[in-house]
Coordinates of C-alpha atoms and ligand atoms in Angstrom, one line a residue:
M1 CA -27.2 -176.5 117.3
L2 CA -30.2 -178.3 116.6
Y3 CA -33.6 -177.0 118.9
R4 CA -36.1 -180.1 119.2
P5 CA -39.4 -179.7 120.4
G6 CA -38.6 -182.0 123.3
F7 CA -35.5 -179.6 124.1
I8 CA -38.2 -176.1 123.9
A9 CA -40.9 -177.6 125.5
A10 CA -37.9 -178.1 128.6
L11 CA -36.4 -174.7 128.1
F12 CA -39.7 -173.7 128.2
A13 CA -40.5 -175.1 131.5
V14 CA -37.2 -174.4 133.1
M15 CA -38.4 -170.9 132.6
A16 CA -41.7 -170.7 133.6
L17 CA -39.8 -173.2 137.6
M18 CA -37.9 -170.5 137.4
G19 CA -40.5 -167.4 137.0
T20 CA -39.8 -166.1 133.5
S21 CA -42.7 -164.6 131.7
V22 CA -42.6 -166.8 128.4
M23 CA -44.8 -165.4 124.8
S24 CA -47.0 -167.3 123.6
P25 CA -46.7 -167.3 120.2
A26 CA -50.9 -166.4 120.1
S27 CA -50.1 -163.0 122.4
A28 CA -47.4 -162.1 120.5
G29 CA -49.4 -161.8 117.6
V30 CA -49.1 -161.6 114.1
T31 CA -45.1 -162.6 112.6
D32 CA -43.2 -161.2 109.4
Q33 CA -43.4 -166.1 109.0
D34 CA -46.9 -165.5 108.6
I35 CA -47.1 -163.1 106.0
A36 CA -44.7 -164.2 104.0
N37 CA -46.0 -168.3 104.4
D38 CA -50.0 -166.9 104.6
A39 CA -50.9 -168.2 100.5
K40 CA -49.9 -172.5 101.7
T41 CA -51.2 -171.4 105.4
T42 CA -55.1 -172.7 105.4
S43 CA -55.8 -172.2 109.1
Q44 CA -55.8 -167.9 108.9
I45 CA -55.8 -165.0 106.9
V46 CA -53.6 -162.7 107.8
T47 CA -52.5 -160.1 104.7
N48 CA -54.7 -158.6 101.5
G49 CA -55.2 -160.8 98.4
M50 CA -54.2 -164.3 100.8
G51 CA -50.4 -163.8 99.7
R52 CA -48.2 -161.1 99.1
A53 CA -48.5 -162.3 95.1
A54 CA -52.7 -161.3 95.8
Q55 CA -53.7 -164.5 94.0
R56 CA -56.4 -164.4 96.5
F57 CA -55.9 -168.5 95.6
S58 CA -56.9 -170.9 98.5
P59 CA -54.6 -174.8 98.6
L60 CA -58.6 -175.8 101.0
K61 CA -59.9 -178.2 98.1
T62 CA -62.9 -179.5 101.2
V63 CA -64.4 -177.7 99.8
N64 CA -64.9 -178.6 95.9
K65 CA -67.0 -178.5 91.5
S66 CA -68.6 -181.9 93.0
N67 CA -69.7 -179.9 96.5
V68 CA -69.4 -176.6 96.2
N69 CA -73.9 -177.5 96.1
K70 CA -74.5 -177.3 99.8
L71 CA -73.0 -174.6 101.1
V72 CA -74.7 -173.4 103.9
P73 CA -74.7 -170.4 106.3
V74 CA -73.2 -171.2 109.6
W75 CA -73.6 -167.4 110.8
A76 CA -74.3 -163.4 109.7
F77 CA -73.1 -160.9 111.7
S78 CA -74.6 -157.3 111.0
F79 CA -72.5 -154.1 110.6
G80 CA -76.1 -152.1 111.9
G81 CA -75.6 -147.8 112.1
E82 CA -78.0 -145.7 110.8
K83 CA -75.7 -145.3 107.4
Q84 CA -75.5 -148.3 105.3
R85 CA -73.4 -147.7 101.4
G86 CA -70.9 -149.7 100.4
Q87 CA -68.9 -152.6 101.7
E88 CA -66.2 -153.7 100.2
A89 CA -63.9 -155.2 102.6
Q90 CA -62.2 -157.8 102.8
P91 CA -61.8 -160.3 106.7
L92 CA -59.0 -161.4 108.0
I93 CA -58.6 -164.3 109.9
Y94 CA -56.3 -164.9 113.2
D95 CA -56.2 -166.4 116.1
G96 CA -60.5 -167.4 116.3
V97 CA -61.3 -163.4 115.5
M98 CA -62.4 -162.3 112.1
Y99 CA -61.6 -158.7 112.0
V100 CA -63.4 -156.8 109.1
T101 CA -63.9 -153.5 108.3
A102 CA -67.0 -151.2 106.8
S103 CA -68.5 -147.5 105.6
Y104 CA -67.4 -145.2 107.7
S105 CA -64.4 -146.2 108.9
R106 CA -65.6 -148.8 111.2
L107 CA -63.8 -151.1 112.8
F108 CA -65.0 -155.2 113.6
A109 CA -63.5 -157.5 116.1
V110 CA -65.8 -161.3 116.0
D111 CA -65.3 -164.6 117.3
I112 CA -65.8 -167.3 113.3
K113 CA -67.3 -169.8 115.6
T114 CA -70.2 -167.8 117.3
G115 CA -70.4 -164.5 115.0
E116 CA -70.6 -162.9 117.7
E117 CA -68.7 -159.7 118.0
L118 CA -66.0 -158.7 120.7
W119 CA -64.8 -155.0 120.1
Q120 CA -65.9 -152.6 117.7
Y121 CA -64.1 -149.5 116.4
D122 CA -65.7 -146.1 115.1
A123 CA -63.0 -143.5 113.9
R124 CA -64.6 -140.6 115.1
L125 CA -64.7 -138.4 111.1
P126 CA -65.3 -134.9 111.2
D127 CA -67.4 -132.9 108.5
G128 CA -65.9 -132.3 105.7
I129 CA -64.1 -135.5 104.8
M130 CA -64.0 -135.4 100.6
P131 CA -64.6 -139.2 99.5
C132 CA -64.5 -139.7 96.2
C133 CA -66.2 -142.9 95.3
D134 CA -68.9 -143.9 98.2
V135 CA -67.7 -144.0 102.2
I136 CA -66.1 -147.9 102.1
N137 CA -63.5 -149.5 103.4
R138 CA -61.7 -152.0 101.7
G139 CA -59.6 -154.4 104.5
A140 CA -57.0 -153.8 107.8
A141 CA -53.8 -154.8 108.2
I142 CA -53.2 -156.8 110.7
Y143 CA -49.1 -157.7 112.4
G144 CA -48.0 -157.9 116.5
G145 CA -51.0 -158.0 118.3
M146 CA -51.9 -154.8 116.3
V147 CA -54.9 -154.8 113.8
Y148 CA -54.2 -151.6 110.7
F149 CA -56.4 -149.6 109.2
G150 CA -57.0 -146.6 107.2
T151 CA -59.1 -143.2 107.7
L152 CA -61.5 -141.2 105.1
D153 CA -59.9 -138.3 107.3
A154 CA -56.7 -139.6 106.0
K155 CA -55.5 -141.3 109.5
L156 CA -53.8 -144.8 109.9
V157 CA -55.1 -145.7 113.0
A158 CA -53.1 -148.9 114.6
L159 CA -55.5 -150.6 116.8
D160 CA -54.6 -153.6 120.0
S161 CA -55.7 -156.7 118.3
K162 CA -57.2 -158.3 121.2
T163 CA -59.3 -154.8 123.0
G164 CA -59.1 -152.3 120.1
K165 CA -58.0 -149.5 122.0
V166 CA -55.9 -146.6 119.4
K167 CA -52.5 -147.6 119.9
W168 CA -51.7 -144.7 117.8
K169 CA -52.4 -142.2 115.0
K170 CA -50.8 -141.2 112.8
K171 CA -52.5 -138.3 110.4
L172 CA -51.3 -140.0 105.7
G173 CA -52.9 -136.7 104.0
D174 CA -55.0 -132.7 104.7
Y175 CA -58.5 -134.2 104.5
K176 CA -59.2 -130.7 103.4
A177 CA -57.5 -130.3 100.5
G178 CA -59.4 -134.0 99.7
Y179 CA -56.7 -136.4 101.3
S180 CA -59.2 -140.0 101.9
M181 CA -57.6 -143.8 102.3
T182 CA -59.9 -146.9 102.4
A183 CA -57.0 -148.7 102.0
A184 CA -56.7 -152.2 103.5
P185 CA -52.1 -151.6 104.4
M186 CA -49.5 -153.5 103.9
I187 CA -46.8 -155.4 105.7
V188 CA -43.4 -154.9 104.7
K189 CA -40.3 -156.1 106.8
G190 CA -42.1 -154.3 110.0
K191 CA -43.1 -151.8 107.9
V192 CA -46.5 -150.6 107.6
I193 CA -47.5 -149.0 104.2
T194 CA -50.1 -147.3 102.3
G195 CA -50.5 -144.9 99.7
V196 CA -53.7 -141.9 99.5
S197 CA -57.2 -141.3 98.6
G198 CA -57.7 -137.3 96.5
G199 CA -57.3 -137.6 92.3
E200 CA -60.3 -135.8 91.6
F201 CA -58.8 -133.2 94.6
G202 CA -55.3 -132.6 92.7
I203 CA -53.8 -134.1 96.1
V204 CA -49.9 -135.8 95.2
G205 CA -50.0 -139.0 95.4
K206 CA -47.2 -141.2 97.8
V207 CA -46.4 -144.4 99.6
E208 CA -44.5 -143.9 102.7
A209 CA -43.2 -147.0 105.4
R210 CA -43.7 -146.2 108.7
D211 CA -43.0 -148.1 111.7
A212 CA -44.8 -150.6 113.0
K213 CA -45.0 -149.6 116.5
T214 CA -44.9 -147.1 117.1
G215 CA -46.0 -145.0 113.6
K216 CA -42.5 -143.7 113.4
L217 CA -42.7 -142.6 109.2
A218 CA -39.5 -144.5 107.4
W219 CA -39.8 -143.0 104.6
S220 CA -42.1 -141.0 102.3
R221 CA -42.4 -141.5 98.3
P222 CA -44.6 -138.8 96.7
V223 CA -45.1 -140.1 93.1
I224 CA -45.2 -137.4 91.1
E225 CA -42.4 -135.7 89.8
G226 CA -40.3 -132.5 91.4
H227 CA -42.0 -134.2 94.5
M228 CA -38.9 -135.2 96.8
G229 CA -38.8 -137.4 98.8
T230 CA -37.9 -138.2 102.8
L231 CA -36.1 -141.4 104.4
N232 CA -35.5 -141.7 108.3
G233 CA -37.4 -137.6 109.2
K234 CA -34.8 -135.9 106.0
P235 CA -35.5 -134.6 102.0
S236 CA -34.1 -137.9 100.7
T237 CA -33.7 -137.5 96.5
M238 CA -36.4 -135.9 93.5
T239 CA -39.3 -138.4 91.9
G240 CA -37.8 -137.6 89.0
K241 CA -36.7 -135.5 86.9
K242 CA -38.9 -131.5 87.6
N243 CA -40.4 -130.5 84.8
A244 CA -38.8 -133.2 82.6
T245 CA -43.0 -135.1 81.3
W246 CA -45.3 -131.9 83.0
P247 CA -45.3 -128.4 81.6
G248 CA -44.9 -125.7 84.1
D249 CA -46.0 -126.1 87.0
M250 CA -48.9 -128.7 86.6
W251 CA -46.9 -131.4 89.0
K252 CA -47.8 -129.5 92.5
W253 CA -50.9 -130.5 92.5
G254 CA -50.8 -133.7 89.7
G255 CA -52.3 -136.5 91.1
G256 CA -51.6 -140.0 90.5
A257 CA -53.4 -140.5 93.7
T258 CA -51.3 -144.8 95.2
W259 CA -55.3 -145.9 96.7
L260 CA -55.7 -148.7 95.9
G261 CA -52.6 -150.5 98.0
G262 CA -50.0 -152.6 97.3
T263 CA -47.9 -155.8 96.8
Y264 CA -44.9 -157.1 97.2
D265 CA -42.7 -159.8 95.8
E266 CA -40.0 -160.9 98.3
E267 CA -38.1 -162.5 95.2
T268 CA -37.4 -159.7 93.9
D269 CA -37.4 -157.6 97.1
T270 CA -39.9 -155.2 95.3
I271 CA -42.6 -153.1 96.2
F272 CA -45.6 -152.8 93.6
Y273 CA -47.7 -150.1 93.4
G274 CA -49.6 -149.0 91.7
T275 CA -50.6 -145.0 91.1
G276 CA -54.1 -142.6 89.5
N277 CA -54.9 -140.7 86.6
P278 CA -53.1 -137.2 86.5
A279 CA -54.9 -134.9 88.0
P280 CA -56.8 -132.6 86.3
W281 CA -58.9 -135.3 83.2
N282 CA -58.5 -131.9 81.0
S283 CA -55.4 -133.4 79.3
H284 CA -54.5 -130.4 77.2
L285 CA -53.0 -128.7 80.4
R286 CA -50.4 -130.8 80.8
K287 CA -49.2 -131.9 77.4
G288 CA -45.9 -135.0 78.4
D289 CA -46.2 -138.4 79.7
N290 CA -47.2 -137.0 83.2
L291 CA -45.2 -139.5 86.2
Y292 CA -45.6 -141.7 87.4
A293 CA -49.2 -140.8 87.3
A294 CA -51.4 -144.2 85.9
S295 CA -48.3 -145.8 86.1
R296 CA -47.3 -149.3 88.5
I297 CA -44.0 -148.7 90.3
G298 CA -41.4 -150.6 91.8
L299 CA -39.7 -149.6 94.8
N300 CA -37.0 -150.9 97.4
P301 CA -39.2 -151.7 100.2
D302 CA -35.7 -149.8 102.8
T303 CA -35.3 -146.8 101.2
G304 CA -39.2 -145.5 99.4
E305 CA -36.5 -145.0 96.3
I306 CA -38.2 -145.7 93.0
K307 CA -36.5 -148.9 90.6
W308 CA -38.7 -149.1 87.5
H309 CA -41.9 -147.8 86.6
Y310 CA -44.6 -149.0 83.9
Q311 CA -46.7 -146.5 82.4
T312 CA -49.7 -148.0 81.2
T313 CA -51.6 -145.0 79.9
P314 CA -48.9 -142.3 79.2
W315 CA -50.9 -138.6 78.7
E316 CA -54.1 -140.3 79.8
G317 CA -56.5 -138.1 79.2
W318 CA -59.8 -141.2 80.5
D319 CA -59.5 -141.0 84.2
F320 CA -58.0 -144.6 83.3
D321 CA -56.3 -144.8 86.9
G322 CA -53.0 -147.7 86.6
V323 CA -54.0 -148.3 90.5
N324 CA -54.9 -152.1 90.2
E325 CA -53.4 -154.9 91.7
V326 CA -50.2 -156.4 90.5
V327 CA -50.1 -160.2 91.6
S328 CA -46.9 -162.0 91.0
F329 CA -46.8 -165.4 88.8
N330 CA -44.4 -167.9 87.6
S331 CA -44.6 -169.2 84.0
G332 CA -42.0 -171.0 82.2
G333 CA -39.5 -169.8 84.7
K334 CA -40.0 -166.5 84.8
K335 CA -40.8 -163.7 87.5
L336 CA -44.0 -162.1 86.5
A337 CA -46.6 -160.0 87.0
A338 CA -50.5 -159.4 85.4
T339 CA -52.3 -156.2 85.9
A340 CA -55.8 -155.7 84.1
D341 CA -55.8 -151.8 83.9
R342 CA -58.8 -148.5 83.7
N343 CA -57.8 -148.8 79.9
G344 CA -59.5 -152.2 79.4
F345 CA -55.8 -153.7 78.2
F346 CA -54.1 -157.2 80.3
Y347 CA -51.0 -156.6 80.9
V348 CA -48.6 -159.2 81.5
L349 CA -43.9 -157.7 83.1
D350 CA -41.5 -158.8 84.1
R351 CA -41.0 -158.2 87.5
T352 CA -37.8 -158.1 88.4
N353 CA -37.7 -154.8 85.7
G354 CA -41.3 -153.5 85.0
K355 CA -40.7 -154.1 81.2
L356 CA -43.5 -155.2 79.2
V357 CA -43.6 -158.6 78.1
N358 CA -47.0 -159.3 76.7
A359 CA -51.0 -157.1 76.1
T360 CA -54.2 -157.2 75.4
P361 CA -57.5 -155.4 76.0
F362 CA -59.7 -157.5 78.0
V363 CA -63.1 -155.5 76.7
K364 CA -64.9 -155.2 74.1
Q365 CA -64.2 -151.4 72.3
I366 CA -61.7 -150.3 73.0
S367 CA -61.6 -146.3 72.0
W368 CA -58.7 -144.3 72.5
A369 CA -56.2 -146.8 71.6
K370 CA -55.3 -149.6 68.9
E371 CA -53.1 -151.8 70.7
I372 CA -50.3 -151.2 72.4
D373 CA -46.8 -151.2 70.9
L374 CA -44.9 -154.8 72.0
K375 CA -41.1 -153.2 71.3
T376 CA -42.1 -149.6 73.1
G377 CA -44.5 -151.2 75.3
R378 CA -46.7 -147.9 74.8
P379 CA -50.0 -146.9 73.6
V380 CA -50.5 -146.2 69.9
F381 CA -53.2 -143.7 70.4
I382 CA -56.6 -143.7 68.6
D383 CA -55.5 -139.7 68.2
S384 CA -59.4 -138.8 67.7
N385 CA -60.7 -140.2 70.7
R386 CA -59.2 -137.8 73.6
A387 CA -62.3 -134.9 74.6
G388 CA -61.0 -131.6 72.8
D389 CA -59.6 -129.3 74.1
P390 CA -62.0 -125.8 75.3
T391 CA -60.3 -123.4 74.5
K392 CA -59.8 -124.2 71.1
S393 CA -63.6 -124.4 70.7
E394 CA -66.8 -121.2 71.4
G395 CA -68.5 -121.6 74.7
K396 CA -66.9 -124.0 77.8
K397 CA -67.0 -126.6 76.6
G398 CA -64.6 -128.7 74.2
K399 CA -65.6 -130.9 71.7
A400 CA -67.6 -134.5 72.9
I401 CA -66.4 -138.1 72.6
F402 CA -67.4 -140.9 73.0
S403 CA -65.7 -143.5 74.6
V404 CA -64.5 -147.2 76.0
P405 CA -64.3 -148.1 78.0
S406 CA -66.1 -145.3 81.0
F407 CA -63.8 -143.8 83.5
L408 CA -64.9 -146.6 85.5
G409 CA -63.6 -148.8 84.0
G410 CA -62.6 -152.1 81.6
K411 CA -61.3 -152.7 85.5
N412 CA -62.2 -150.9 88.9
W413 CA -60.8 -151.7 92.2
M414 CA -62.7 -154.4 92.5
P415 CA -59.6 -157.0 92.4
M416 CA -59.1 -159.8 90.2
A417 CA -57.8 -164.2 90.8
Y418 CA -55.2 -166.3 90.0
S419 CA -56.1 -170.1 89.8
Q420 CA -52.5 -172.4 90.3
N421 CA -55.2 -175.5 89.5
T422 CA -55.1 -173.5 86.2
G423 CA -52.9 -171.1 85.3
L424 CA -55.7 -168.8 84.0
F425 CA -56.9 -165.3 85.6
Y426 CA -60.3 -164.3 86.8
V427 CA -60.6 -160.6 85.5
P428 CA -64.5 -159.3 87.3
S429 CA -64.5 -156.0 84.1
N430 CA -67.3 -154.4 82.5
E431 CA -68.8 -153.3 79.1
W432 CA -69.9 -150.1 79.5
G433 CA -68.3 -146.6 77.8
M434 CA -68.5 -143.0 78.0
D435 CA -69.4 -138.7 77.0
L436 CA -67.0 -137.5 78.0
W437 CA -65.4 -133.8 76.7
N438 CA -63.3 -130.8 78.3
E439 CA -64.1 -128.0 80.7
Q440 CA -61.6 -125.1 82.0
V441 CA -60.5 -125.9 85.2
T442 CA -58.0 -124.2 87.6
Y443 CA -56.4 -126.1 91.0
K444 CA -57.8 -125.2 94.7
K445 CA -57.9 -126.6 97.7
G446 CA -60.7 -129.2 99.0
A447 CA -62.6 -128.8 95.7
A448 CA -63.3 -130.8 92.8
Y449 CA -60.0 -131.0 89.6
L450 CA -61.7 -132.3 86.8
G451 CA -62.2 -129.6 84.0
A452 CA -64.1 -132.9 82.9
G453 CA -67.5 -133.9 82.1
F454 CA -69.2 -137.5 81.5
T455 CA -72.0 -139.7 80.9
I456 CA -72.2 -143.3 81.5
K457 CA -73.6 -145.9 78.8
P458 CA -74.7 -149.0 79.0
L459 CA -72.8 -150.9 75.5
F460 CA -74.9 -153.6 75.6
E461 CA -78.8 -154.1 76.2
D462 CA -78.5 -157.5 78.6
Y463 CA -75.9 -157.0 80.6
I464 CA -72.9 -154.8 81.3
G465 CA -70.6 -156.8 83.7
S466 CA -67.9 -160.0 82.2
L467 CA -66.5 -161.5 84.8
K468 CA -63.1 -163.8 82.2
A469 CA -61.1 -166.3 82.5
I470 CA -57.5 -165.0 81.0
D471 CA -54.6 -166.9 80.1
P472 CA -51.1 -164.9 80.5
K473 CA -49.5 -167.2 78.0
D474 CA -51.8 -164.9 75.4
G475 CA -54.2 -162.7 76.5
S476 CA -56.9 -165.5 75.1
I477 CA -60.5 -165.1 76.9
K478 CA -61.6 -169.4 77.5
W479 CA -64.8 -168.1 79.0
E480 CA -66.9 -165.7 80.3
M481 CA -70.0 -165.1 82.6
K482 CA -72.1 -161.8 81.5
N483 CA -73.8 -160.0 84.4
N484 CA -76.8 -157.6 84.3
A485 CA -75.9 -154.9 86.8
P486 CA -71.7 -154.2 87.2
L487 CA -69.8 -156.6 88.4
W488 CA -68.1 -154.7 91.8
A489 CA -67.0 -157.5 94.0
G490 CA -63.5 -158.9 94.0
V491 CA -62.5 -163.1 93.2
M492 CA -61.3 -166.1 95.0
T493 CA -60.2 -169.1 93.4
T494 CA -59.3 -172.3 95.4
A495 CA -58.3 -175.8 94.7
G496 CA -61.1 -177.3 94.5
G497 CA -61.5 -175.9 90.7
L498 CA -64.3 -173.1 91.9
V499 CA -64.1 -169.1 92.2
F500 CA -66.3 -167.4 94.0
T501 CA -67.9 -163.4 93.4
G502 CA -70.6 -161.8 94.1
T503 CA -72.8 -159.0 92.5
P504 CA -74.7 -156.2 92.9
E505 CA -78.2 -158.3 92.6
G506 CA -76.7 -160.0 95.4
Y507 CA -76.1 -162.5 94.9
F508 CA -72.0 -165.2 96.4
M509 CA -71.1 -167.0 93.7
A510 CA -68.8 -169.8 92.8
L511 CA -68.2 -171.0 89.3
D512 CA -66.2 -173.8 87.5
D513 CA -62.9 -172.4 87.5
Q514 CA -62.7 -174.6 83.5
T515 CA -66.2 -173.5 82.2
G516 CA -67.4 -170.4 84.5
K517 CA -71.4 -173.1 84.5
V518 CA -71.9 -172.0 88.5
L519 CA -72.6 -174.1 90.7
W520 CA -73.6 -171.9 94.0
K521 CA -75.3 -169.0 94.3
F522 CA -76.7 -167.5 98.0
Q523 CA -78.4 -164.3 98.0
T524 CA -77.3 -162.6 100.7
G525 CA -80.0 -159.6 101.3
S526 CA -78.2 -156.9 99.7
G527 CA -75.6 -156.1 96.7
V528 CA -71.9 -158.2 96.8
V529 CA -68.7 -155.6 96.3
S530 CA -66.5 -157.1 98.2
Q531 CA -63.4 -159.9 98.9
P532 CA -64.7 -163.1 99.3
V533 CA -62.5 -165.9 101.7
T534 CA -61.8 -169.2 102.5
W535 CA -59.7 -170.9 105.9
D536 CA -60.3 -173.7 107.2
Q537 CA -61.5 -173.9 111.5
D538 CA -61.5 -177.6 112.9
G539 CA -61.2 -179.7 109.6
E540 CA -64.0 -178.2 107.7
Q541 CA -63.6 -175.4 105.0
Y542 CA -65.6 -171.6 105.6
V543 CA -66.2 -169.1 103.0
A544 CA -66.7 -165.4 104.2
V545 CA -68.1 -162.6 102.2
V546 CA -69.1 -158.9 103.2
S547 CA -72.5 -157.6 101.8
G548 CA -73.3 -153.9 101.8
W549 CA -74.1 -152.9 97.9
G550 CA -72.9 -148.9 96.9
G551 CA -69.6 -147.7 96.0
A552 CA -69.0 -145.6 93.0
V553 CA -71.8 -147.3 91.0
P554 CA -74.5 -145.6 91.5
L555 CA -72.8 -141.9 93.1
W556 CA -71.0 -141.8 89.1
G557 CA -72.7 -144.3 87.0
G558 CA -75.1 -141.9 85.0
D559 CA -77.0 -144.0 82.6
V560 CA -75.7 -147.3 84.1
A561 CA -76.8 -145.6 87.6
K562 CA -80.5 -145.9 86.8
R563 CA -79.8 -149.2 85.8
V564 CA -79.0 -149.8 89.6
K565 CA -81.7 -147.7 91.5
H566 CA -83.3 -150.6 92.7
L567 CA -80.7 -152.9 94.7
N568 CA -81.3 -151.9 98.6
Q569 CA -77.6 -150.9 100.4
G570 CA -76.8 -154.0 103.8
G571 CA -73.5 -154.4 106.0
S572 CA -73.1 -157.8 106.8
V573 CA -70.9 -160.5 106.6
W574 CA -71.6 -164.0 106.0
V575 CA -69.6 -167.2 106.6
F576 CA -71.0 -170.2 104.9
K577 CA -69.8 -174.2 105.6
M578 CA -71.2 -177.3 104.7
P579 CA -73.3 -179.1 106.9
K580 CA -71.6 -181.7 109.4
G581 CA -71.4 -185.8 107.8
Ligands
LIG601 CA1 -59.0 -141.4 88.8

């Protein structure tokens, strides 16, 4: 039979008369349908990436090229606290509330009309946490009346979305061994999907699925060959084949941290995840491809089995983590996905099988590979640009090289965006290189496991950051916006023809998606290294971004850190709209 709205209303009225409790849609919380439709729904944002494909494209065009210069702040909210540091979160918007995470594993619920705090959750972090790259957090997931986020001591916390009370808490790894969690979790088919951080401490990367209601582990998939997966509490299958691409025992501490979270493609029913560099950095200790580190993998969401993999940097030796977001898009009737790697190449993959379609450089002067062979899918290495084996030289250090990109990457964690209007990807990139050398190292629990030394250096006098508009059809770069400091913020596109992003210098800005011309900018008071969002509310379009300088650059940036040392820390959310009338 057909359920008409009138019938449903009548049914509810009868149930109410009978004293039956009827759950309103709002109290039931975010549904699978809400999540599946997030990219098209403009009134709420319930996924990291503004939709499961993580295109970060909004169909809204109330704010557009002709009027964006009128955008003004509505409210700002301070994260407070004595400690600030990097703020890299993407806010979520649901049922009148903004859910936003902050440094030191904090989560805030804020009234989106007034900017007033509803509740705050502070994870009680133990001494001795080991985040490699600042005390940041990149956001939460929301589902069924709960909000989920990961903490620096490697816990996954589920909170009641109305009150902030803890519903359950699960350990993702041993923080004393270097595990931590900073990425936004993802919801797929009633499960919370997470990865782990900690690659620089010789942890083993993994992807895991837990029941969203109870936190019970459904499956675990280590991403380094030789390790066993689990399914429903029992061993499932081994990842790859032990010692096929790793010598000796090196796979035991093989890295491959899954520190940036994944995306999900409903059309192929596949979870996409990226994996970090193999550990340690000194590649001479682990000759071989070192699967599945520095790769993108496609996973079965029900079992955690690996369906396919594509390795961006086999026998990785420059800290080129392969974690970058896999963004689904369709072109010419093909199901494709794009990903811009730390190693400086922009890849287009067939997302039904992970096969390479195209790979092109998106930064200048790449030194470690000549190109990506489109037949084999493998890089054509420039052998002289691999740092030397320390056992083959006198003293402790191997032969040093100058490599481009630097280990912080042609692109780091900050997500790119795709515009359904222009068909272009907007990629926040950086032009820099590094002196790199290898040293001997042995694994020790809880100690840095690098076996390398490095100094990052700018390539050009006037800029490091470079936002690029890239055509995925041929990898051509349509325009570039240069920025003095390294870019470290995510990007968002809109049907209004705008590209939003921020700079460490404190500006939140909107650019013309066709030309790259800056149409509007606003000084937020601290560096913008987060991920903007937009939604509509009461017929008006709102735009929000988190401000707060920090992240990996000031900690690891070598000569580059000197360039940005005058920038001030902060911690706040800014919300903008057009003035009425
Ligand atoms: Ca790394």
